[in-house]
Short mmCIF file of C-alpha atoms in Angstrom, two decimals:
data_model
loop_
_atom_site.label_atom_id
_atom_site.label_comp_id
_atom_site.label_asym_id
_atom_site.label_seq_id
_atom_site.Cartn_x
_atom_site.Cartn_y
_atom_site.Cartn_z
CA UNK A 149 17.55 0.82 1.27
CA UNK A 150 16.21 -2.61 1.20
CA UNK A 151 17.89 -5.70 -0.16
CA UNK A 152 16.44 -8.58 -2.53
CA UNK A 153 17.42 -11.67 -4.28
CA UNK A 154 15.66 -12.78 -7.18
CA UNK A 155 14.66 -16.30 -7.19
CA UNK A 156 14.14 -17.94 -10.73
CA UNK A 157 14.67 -20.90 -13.31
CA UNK A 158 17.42 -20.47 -15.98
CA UNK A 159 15.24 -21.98 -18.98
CA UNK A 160 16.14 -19.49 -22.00
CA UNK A 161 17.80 -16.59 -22.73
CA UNK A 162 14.23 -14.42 -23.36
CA UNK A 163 13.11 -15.21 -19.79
CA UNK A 164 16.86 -14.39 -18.12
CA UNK A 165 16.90 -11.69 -20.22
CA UNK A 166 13.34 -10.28 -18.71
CA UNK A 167 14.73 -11.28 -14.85
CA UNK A 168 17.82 -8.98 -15.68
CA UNK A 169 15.66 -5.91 -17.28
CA UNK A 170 13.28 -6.92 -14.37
CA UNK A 171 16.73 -6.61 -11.56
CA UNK A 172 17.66 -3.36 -13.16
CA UNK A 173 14.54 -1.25 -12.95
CA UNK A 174 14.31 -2.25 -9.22
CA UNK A 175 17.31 -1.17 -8.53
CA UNK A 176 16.77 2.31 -10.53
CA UNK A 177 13.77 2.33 -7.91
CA UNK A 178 15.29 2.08 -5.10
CA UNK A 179 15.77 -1.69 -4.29
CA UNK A 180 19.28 -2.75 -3.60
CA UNK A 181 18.67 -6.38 -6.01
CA UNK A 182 21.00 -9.26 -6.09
CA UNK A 183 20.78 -12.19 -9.25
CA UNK A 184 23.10 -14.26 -10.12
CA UNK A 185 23.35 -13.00 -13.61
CA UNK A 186 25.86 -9.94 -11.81
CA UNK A 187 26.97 -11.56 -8.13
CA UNK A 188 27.81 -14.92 -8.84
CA UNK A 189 31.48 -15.45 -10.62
CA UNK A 190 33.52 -18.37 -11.74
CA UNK A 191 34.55 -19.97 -8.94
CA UNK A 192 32.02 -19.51 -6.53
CA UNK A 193 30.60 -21.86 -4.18
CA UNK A 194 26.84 -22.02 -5.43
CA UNK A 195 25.10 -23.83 -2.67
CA UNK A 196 26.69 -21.29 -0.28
CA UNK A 197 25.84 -18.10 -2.68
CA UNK A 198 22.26 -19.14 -2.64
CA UNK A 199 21.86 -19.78 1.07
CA UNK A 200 23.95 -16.32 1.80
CA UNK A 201 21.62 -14.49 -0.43
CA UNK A 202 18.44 -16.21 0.71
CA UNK A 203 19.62 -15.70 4.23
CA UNK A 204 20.73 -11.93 4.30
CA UNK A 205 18.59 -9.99 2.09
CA UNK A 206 15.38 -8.28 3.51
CA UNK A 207 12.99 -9.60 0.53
CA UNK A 208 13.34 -13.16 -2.05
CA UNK A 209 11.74 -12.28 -4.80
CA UNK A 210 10.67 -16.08 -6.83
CA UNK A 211 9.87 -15.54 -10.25
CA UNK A 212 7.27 -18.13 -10.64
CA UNK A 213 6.98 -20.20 -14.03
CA UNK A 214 5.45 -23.63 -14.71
CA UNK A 215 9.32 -24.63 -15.36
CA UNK A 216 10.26 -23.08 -11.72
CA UNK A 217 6.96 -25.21 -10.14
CA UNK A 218 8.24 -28.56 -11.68
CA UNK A 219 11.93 -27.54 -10.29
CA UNK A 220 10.65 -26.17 -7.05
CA UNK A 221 8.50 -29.07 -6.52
CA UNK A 222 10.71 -31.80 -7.46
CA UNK A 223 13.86 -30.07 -5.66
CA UNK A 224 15.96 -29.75 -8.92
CA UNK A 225 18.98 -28.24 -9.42
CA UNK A 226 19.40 -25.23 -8.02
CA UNK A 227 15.77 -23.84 -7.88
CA UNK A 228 15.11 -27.37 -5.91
CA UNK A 229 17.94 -26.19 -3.06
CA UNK A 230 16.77 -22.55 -3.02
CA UNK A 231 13.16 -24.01 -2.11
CA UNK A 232 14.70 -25.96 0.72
CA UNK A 233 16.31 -23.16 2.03
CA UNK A 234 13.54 -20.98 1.49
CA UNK A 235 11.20 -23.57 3.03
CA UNK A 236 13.42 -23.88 6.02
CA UNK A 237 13.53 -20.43 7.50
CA UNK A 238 9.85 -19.79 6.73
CA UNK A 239 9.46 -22.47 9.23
CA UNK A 240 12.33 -21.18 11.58
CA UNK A 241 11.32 -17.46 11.35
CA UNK A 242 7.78 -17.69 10.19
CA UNK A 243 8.80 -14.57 8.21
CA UNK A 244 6.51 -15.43 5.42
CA UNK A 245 6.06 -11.88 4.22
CA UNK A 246 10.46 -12.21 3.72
CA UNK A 247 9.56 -13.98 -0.03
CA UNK A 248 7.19 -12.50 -2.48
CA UNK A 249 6.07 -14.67 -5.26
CA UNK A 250 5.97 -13.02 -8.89
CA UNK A 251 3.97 -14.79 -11.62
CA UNK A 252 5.47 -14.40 -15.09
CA UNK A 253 4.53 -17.05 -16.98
CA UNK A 254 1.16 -19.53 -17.19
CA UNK A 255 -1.54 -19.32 -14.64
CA UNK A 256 -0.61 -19.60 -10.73
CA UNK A 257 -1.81 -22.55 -10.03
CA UNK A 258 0.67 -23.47 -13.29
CA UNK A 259 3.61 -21.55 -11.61
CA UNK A 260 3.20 -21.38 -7.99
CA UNK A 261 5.50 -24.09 -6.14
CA UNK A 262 3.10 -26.06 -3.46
CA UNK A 263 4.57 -23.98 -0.63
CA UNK A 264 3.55 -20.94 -2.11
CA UNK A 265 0.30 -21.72 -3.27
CA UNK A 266 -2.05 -19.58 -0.98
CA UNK A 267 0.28 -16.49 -0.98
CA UNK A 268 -0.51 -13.12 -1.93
CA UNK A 269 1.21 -12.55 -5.75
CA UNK A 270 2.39 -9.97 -7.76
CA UNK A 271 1.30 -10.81 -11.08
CA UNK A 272 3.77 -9.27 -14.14
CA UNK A 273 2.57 -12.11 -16.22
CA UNK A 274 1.23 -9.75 -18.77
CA UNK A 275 3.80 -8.18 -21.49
CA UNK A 276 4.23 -5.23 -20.87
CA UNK A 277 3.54 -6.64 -17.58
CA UNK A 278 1.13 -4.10 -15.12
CA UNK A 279 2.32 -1.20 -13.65
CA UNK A 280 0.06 -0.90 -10.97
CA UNK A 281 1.12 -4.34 -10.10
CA UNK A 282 4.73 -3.38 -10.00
CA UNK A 283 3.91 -0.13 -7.91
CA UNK A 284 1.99 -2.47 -5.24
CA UNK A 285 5.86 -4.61 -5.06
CA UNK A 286 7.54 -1.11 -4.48
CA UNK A 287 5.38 -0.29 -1.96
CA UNK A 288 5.45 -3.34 -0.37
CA UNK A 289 9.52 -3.54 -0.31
CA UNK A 290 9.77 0.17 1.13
CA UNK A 291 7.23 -0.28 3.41
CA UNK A 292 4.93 2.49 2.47
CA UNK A 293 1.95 0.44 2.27
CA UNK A 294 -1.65 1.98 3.20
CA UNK A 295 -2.35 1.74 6.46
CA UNK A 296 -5.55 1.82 8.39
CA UNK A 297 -6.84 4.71 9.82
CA UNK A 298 -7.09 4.84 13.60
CA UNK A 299 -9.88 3.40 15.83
CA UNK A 300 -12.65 5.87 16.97
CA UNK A 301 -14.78 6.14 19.94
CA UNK A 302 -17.88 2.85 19.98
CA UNK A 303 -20.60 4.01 18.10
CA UNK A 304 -18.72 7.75 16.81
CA UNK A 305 -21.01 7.35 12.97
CA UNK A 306 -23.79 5.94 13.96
CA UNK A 307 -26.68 8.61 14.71
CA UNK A 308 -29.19 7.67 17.44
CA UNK A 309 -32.74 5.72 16.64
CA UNK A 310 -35.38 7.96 17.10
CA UNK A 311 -37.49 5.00 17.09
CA UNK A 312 -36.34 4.53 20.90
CA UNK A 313 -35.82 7.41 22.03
CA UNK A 314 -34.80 6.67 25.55
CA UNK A 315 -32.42 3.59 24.87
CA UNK A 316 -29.07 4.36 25.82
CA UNK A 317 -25.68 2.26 25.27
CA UNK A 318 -22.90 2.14 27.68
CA UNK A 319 -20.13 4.59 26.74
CA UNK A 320 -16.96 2.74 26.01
CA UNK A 321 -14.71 5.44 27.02
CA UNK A 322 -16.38 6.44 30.49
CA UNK A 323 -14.62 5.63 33.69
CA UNK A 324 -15.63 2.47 35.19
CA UNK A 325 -17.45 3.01 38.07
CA UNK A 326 -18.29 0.28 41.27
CA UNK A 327 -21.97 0.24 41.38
CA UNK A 328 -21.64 -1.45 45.24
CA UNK A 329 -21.44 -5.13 47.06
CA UNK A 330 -23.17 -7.89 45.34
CA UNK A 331 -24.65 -9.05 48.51
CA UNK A 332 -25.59 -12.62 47.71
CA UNK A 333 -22.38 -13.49 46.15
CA UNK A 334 -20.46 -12.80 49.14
CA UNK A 335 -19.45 -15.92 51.07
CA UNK A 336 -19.90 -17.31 54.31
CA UNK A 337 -16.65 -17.63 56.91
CA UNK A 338 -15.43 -21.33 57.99
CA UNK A 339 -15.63 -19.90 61.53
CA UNK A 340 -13.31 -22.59 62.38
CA UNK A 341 -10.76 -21.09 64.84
CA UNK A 342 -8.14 -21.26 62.00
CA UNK A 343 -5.78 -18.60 61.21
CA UNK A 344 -8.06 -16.28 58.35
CA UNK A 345 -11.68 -18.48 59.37
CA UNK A 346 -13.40 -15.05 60.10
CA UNK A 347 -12.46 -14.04 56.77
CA UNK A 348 -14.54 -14.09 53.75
CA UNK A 349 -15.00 -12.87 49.71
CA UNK A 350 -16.87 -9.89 49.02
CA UNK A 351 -17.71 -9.17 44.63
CA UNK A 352 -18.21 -5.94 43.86
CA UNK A 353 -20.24 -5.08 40.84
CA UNK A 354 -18.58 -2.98 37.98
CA UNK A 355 -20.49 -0.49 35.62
CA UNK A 356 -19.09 -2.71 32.65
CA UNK A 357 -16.59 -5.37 32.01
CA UNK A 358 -12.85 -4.15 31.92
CA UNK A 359 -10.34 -5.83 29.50
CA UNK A 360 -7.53 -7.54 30.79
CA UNK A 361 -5.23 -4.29 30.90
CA UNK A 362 -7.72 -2.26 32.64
CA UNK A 363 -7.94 -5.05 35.05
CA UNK A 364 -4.23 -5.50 35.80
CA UNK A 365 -3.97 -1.55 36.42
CA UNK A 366 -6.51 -2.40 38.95
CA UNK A 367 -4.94 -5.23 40.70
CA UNK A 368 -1.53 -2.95 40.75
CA UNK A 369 -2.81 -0.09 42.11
CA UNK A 370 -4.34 -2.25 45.17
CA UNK A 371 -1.52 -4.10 45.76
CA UNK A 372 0.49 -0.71 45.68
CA UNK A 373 -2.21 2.08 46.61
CA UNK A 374 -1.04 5.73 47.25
CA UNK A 375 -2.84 6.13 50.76
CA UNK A 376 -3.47 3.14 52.69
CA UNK A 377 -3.95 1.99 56.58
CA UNK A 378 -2.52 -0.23 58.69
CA UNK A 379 -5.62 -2.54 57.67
CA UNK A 380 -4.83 -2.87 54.22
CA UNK A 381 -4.39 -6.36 52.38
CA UNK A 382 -2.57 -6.47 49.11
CA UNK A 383 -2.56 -9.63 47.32
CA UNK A 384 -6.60 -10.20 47.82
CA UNK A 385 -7.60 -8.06 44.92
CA UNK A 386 -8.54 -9.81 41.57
CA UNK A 387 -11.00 -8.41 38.70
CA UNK A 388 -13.60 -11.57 37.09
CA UNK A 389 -15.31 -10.33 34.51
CA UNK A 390 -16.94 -7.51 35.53
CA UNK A 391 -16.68 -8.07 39.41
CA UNK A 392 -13.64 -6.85 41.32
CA UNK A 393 -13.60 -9.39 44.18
CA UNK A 394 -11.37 -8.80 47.40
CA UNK A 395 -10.87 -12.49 48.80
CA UNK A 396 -10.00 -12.23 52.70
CA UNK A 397 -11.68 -9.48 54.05
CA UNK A 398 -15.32 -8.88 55.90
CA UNK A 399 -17.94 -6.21 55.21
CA UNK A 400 -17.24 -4.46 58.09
CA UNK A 401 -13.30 -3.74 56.68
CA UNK A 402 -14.52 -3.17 53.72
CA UNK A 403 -16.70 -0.20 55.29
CA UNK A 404 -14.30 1.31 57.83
CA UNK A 405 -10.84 1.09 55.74
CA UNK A 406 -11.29 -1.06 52.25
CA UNK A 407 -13.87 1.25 50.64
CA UNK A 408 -11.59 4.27 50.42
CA UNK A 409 -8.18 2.33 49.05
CA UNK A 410 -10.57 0.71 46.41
CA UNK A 411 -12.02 3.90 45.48
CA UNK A 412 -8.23 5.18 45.14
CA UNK A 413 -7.20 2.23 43.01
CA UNK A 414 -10.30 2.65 40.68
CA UNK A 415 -9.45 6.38 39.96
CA UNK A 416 -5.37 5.44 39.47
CA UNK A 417 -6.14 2.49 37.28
CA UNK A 418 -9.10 4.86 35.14
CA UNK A 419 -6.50 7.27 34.98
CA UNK A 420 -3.50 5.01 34.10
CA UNK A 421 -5.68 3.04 31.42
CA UNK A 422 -6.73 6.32 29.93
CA UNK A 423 -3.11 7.59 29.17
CA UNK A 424 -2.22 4.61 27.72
CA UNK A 425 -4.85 4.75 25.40
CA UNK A 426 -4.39 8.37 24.50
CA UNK A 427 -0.65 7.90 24.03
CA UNK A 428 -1.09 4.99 21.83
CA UNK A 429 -3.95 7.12 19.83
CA UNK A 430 -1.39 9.83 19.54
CA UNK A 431 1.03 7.42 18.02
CA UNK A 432 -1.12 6.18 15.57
CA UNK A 433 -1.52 9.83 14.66
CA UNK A 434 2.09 10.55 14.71
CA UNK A 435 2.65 7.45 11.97
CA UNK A 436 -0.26 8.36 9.92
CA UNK A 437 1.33 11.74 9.33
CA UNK A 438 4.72 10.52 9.11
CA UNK A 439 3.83 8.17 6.46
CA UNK A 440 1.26 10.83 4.69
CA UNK A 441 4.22 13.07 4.54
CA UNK A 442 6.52 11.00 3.24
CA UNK A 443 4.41 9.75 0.25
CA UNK A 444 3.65 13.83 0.05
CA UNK A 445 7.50 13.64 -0.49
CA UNK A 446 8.17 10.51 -2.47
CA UNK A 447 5.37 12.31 -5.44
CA UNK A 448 6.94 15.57 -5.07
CA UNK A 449 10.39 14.07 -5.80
CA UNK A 450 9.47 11.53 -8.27
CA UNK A 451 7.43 14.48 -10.51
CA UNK A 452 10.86 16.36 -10.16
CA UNK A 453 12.69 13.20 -12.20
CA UNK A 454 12.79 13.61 -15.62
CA UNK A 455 13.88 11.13 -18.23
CA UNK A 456 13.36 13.59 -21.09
#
């Protein structure tokens, strides 16, 4: 169940009157809601019931008024030390979506403080205030908010141009493939009787350029292939681009023992990079219906509630 703590200006009895009605229904919907109006008693420390609340609830919710601005603004009274605190942990945490601001009186640029002035609003101005605008708060606070729906395959909607018939586009979700030695990128040995002299970089050109996970797989699977020979060199792997370069080698290892490990390490890293992607597909899947059933549920138990 989540917790809140209403944030607002004591300026008449109509307005802490709406802020209690306002306390009530959220509770009756769900929302465990805190206001001083109920949890603060004679004899209280108020600085420290403020901070406490502001500190350990899940949501603030700051009834914004043109009377709560000029408070907020000008750190008055207790509205001024709830913005301080407020202020403080956004900065600490950066747990800005922690404090939703509600408009009920006067325009927002009226009623917002400064520090909330680009936020996204819930605006119950309106008497009887919206109750589409209420619903968005609920789902906001319960976390049941739309979400997007996953990412398809490059190019899945899109129907090919018959005007060109025989352009093609690279397919995203192929295996990379190494299309062979880019010969005049490959460097020349010092040839200086130094340890390593006869040893030189050889690119190899890739059928399109990996991200950076791909390209770690890569790197991991040569440093750690599951077949090697006595020849092999882990630690001279590294993927620019879309080159995989092996720095400290010569053509003629790469031929006779390289050629076969790197062929290895493309197919584990394909593979690897392919499960992740499926697994994290799957997840998205597994949310979408978790969520889609649970709204399913929410309306089915809702409809069952009767006031009547």
């Amino acid at each position: 169940m989540p917790k809140a703590f209403i944030s607002y200006s004591w300026e008449d009895e109509e307005h802490r009157t709406w802020v209690r009605e306002f306390a009530t229904r959220l509770r009756a919907d769900g929302i465990e809601t805190i206001i001083d109006q109920w949890n603060a008693i004679p004899g209280d420390q108020l600085p420290a019931f403020m901070e406490s609340a502001i500190r350990s609830n899940d949501y603030v919710l700051i009834v914004c008024t043109p009377k709560y601005k000029q408070k907020s603004d000008n750190r008055q009274g207790g509205v001024g030390y709830e913005g301080d605190i407020m202020t403080a942990e956004v900065l600490g945490t950066a747990n800005h979506r922690k404090f939703i601001p509600v408009l009920r009186k006067g325009s927002w640029s009226d009623s917002a403080p400064t520090w909330l002035g680009g936020k996204y609003f819930i605006d119950l101005s309106a008497s009887p205030y919206s109750e589409e605008n209420y619903g968005d708060l609920l789902v906001t606070m319960h976390g049941v908010r739309n979400t997007p729906p996953p990412v398809g395959k490059p190019f899945s909607t899109v129907q090919p141009n018959p005007a060109v018939p025989h352009q093609e586009k690279k397919d995203e979700t192929q295996d990379i493939r190494i299309e062979g030695v880019i010969a005049d990128q490959v460097t020349t040995p010092r040839m200086d009787g130094t340890a390593g002299s006869a040893l030189y970089r050889v690119p190899f050109k890739l059928s399109r350029r990996p991200d950076r996970e791909w390209a770690d797989l890569l790197v991991n699977n040569w440093n750690h292939p599951s077949s090697f020979t006595s020849m092999h060199r882990p630690g001279i792997a590294s993927v620019v681009g879309d080159t995989i370069v092996l720095d400290g080698t010569t053509l003629d290892e790469v031929k006779r023992y390289h050629r076969d490990t790197l062929k290895l390490a493309l197919a584990a890293a394909n593979r690897q990079y392919n499960e992740l992607q499926a697994n994290r597909l799957a997840a998205a899947e597994r949310e979408r219906a978790r969520i889609e059933a649970h709204r399913a549920d929410v309306a089915k138990q809702a409809g069952d509630i009767s006031f009547d």
